[in-house]
């Protein structure tokens, strides 16, 4: 039976709504290149309607329905959403796999994380009540001061296709926990599970307009959202090029933005490691999610004394990776998301060969798969630091390798990048690991592993990987306005000016 997806409309003001222009975008299963459905294509007209719905949701009943309700009130909805996601896990994981191409086991893991993200932010919403009116000690007895944490307002959330529902949860959950009204614009390349989130929100009775979900193309839906004068903040995860455009547009309105952008993260392997353990973490760090991870540790720096043996290990482990339709049992590498992404990756590999690099393994379509956007896991050696493959983000299952001889050289090579999202170090010498942890110019460091991520810990980068942090208590702060309230508590006059009554 052919794979199909539910037929949905836009989700605006708590109900399904047909796009004003009635346009739709086909959904292509990247594993077999077949059209399996379509999604609604929003335009600026739909953005305007959604923004109005969001502003009305904030103002409804004087804000008591959502924005100024207790965090505990909002937490009930977040927990209800989490429960429904868990209940529908198998369905959502399957939809994610056929829409995005990631292995079913991985998609199921993602859905668990989605539910956990909503649960965690329910806890933060409840804790927010206790943090209200936090007193601030002052040097004057006649003054008292406290802080209110209030929702920023209407926020636009623009998310990528590599973790469709999870990246949405990373933004939607804290924004709702803070009391904001939201407009989610997922990537047109993988939006299916985000529309199912809309269905879940309808089931749990989320107040109308608090979350609106607009699928559609970036220029037609994302750009009008980013530039809308009544959207108070934009949070974006995606490419550095698009992030730069969003930042430029937001600057015209002095609108705050949070940007989680590209990466070209290093993984440094020293000569004291267990080769098999290090090989698995190295491949996992680059090939997880079919290599389509902004934080992928795709620049391998290996100590020259073990380089030859380590390359042999990597190739042996690569040969053991099952590449197949994501729904097949045991699949560990599925197709990349689209034809355009496939062609982009193959062009990167071709350019690397033309520049003199060596394709040690992969670099082609798997022979047993005639259809689908599959790229064999690829290892590239004989790299120079000026090559495109070393400097630019590929966003595919491509690992490039350089050797080093000293710790200082490894640090210099690791930091020689315009990006600064993640970095990893593998060594039994924990003092050395700590030195590299401090030396890495990145927002995230993994020690003796690569890519684990937990919603309790902050996520974000530096340099051209963006700024701001998602997840943990830091992620909630993205959606809060901090208001200082200072009160004069003395019965005595202020006494700065002479009183007219005493002249």
PDB file of C-alpha atoms in Angstrom, residues 21 29 39 55 80 84 104 189 206 222 239 351 360 404 413 441 443 449 452 456 488:
ATOM      1  CA  UNK A  21      -4.829  31.765  -2.715  1.00  0.00           C
ATOM      2  CA  UNK A  29       8.870  10.800  -0.386  1.00  0.00           C
ATOM      3  CA  UNK A  39       0.503  20.701   2.037  1.00  0.00           C
ATOM      4  CA  UNK A  55      -2.706  39.414  18.792  1.00  0.00           C
ATOM      5  CA  UNK A  80      -1.804  17.507  27.415  1.00  0.00           C
ATOM      6  CA  UNK A  84      -1.118  13.178  22.855  1.00  0.00           C
ATOM      7  CA  UNK A 104      12.184   5.102  11.498  1.00  0.00           C
ATOM      8  CA  UNK A 189      10.423  20.314   2.582  1.00  0.00           C
ATOM      9  CA  UNK A 206      -5.516  24.991  23.161  1.00  0.00           C
ATOM     10  CA  UNK A 222       8.496  33.082   5.936  1.00  0.00           C
ATOM     11  CA  UNK A 239      21.003  28.346   6.942  1.00  0.00           C
ATOM     12  CA  UNK A 351      34.405  19.792  -6.238  1.00  0.00           C
ATOM     13  CA  UNK A 360      38.369   7.187   0.691  1.00  0.00           C
ATOM     14  CA  UNK A 404      47.576  16.678  13.439  1.00  0.00           C
ATOM     15  CA  UNK A 413      42.718  23.588  13.047  1.00  0.00           C
ATOM     16  CA  UNK A 441      35.415  28.466  19.942  1.00  0.00           C
ATOM     17  CA  UNK A 443      28.668  27.026  21.972  1.00  0.00           C
ATOM     18  CA  UNK A 449      30.925  11.492  22.369  1.00  0.00           C
ATOM     19  CA  UNK A 452      23.817  13.993  22.395  1.00  0.00           C
ATOM     20  CA  UNK A 456      17.542  20.689  29.939  1.00  0.00           C
ATOM     21  CA  UNK A 488       8.706  54.419  46.733  1.00  0.00           C
TER      22      UNK A 488
END
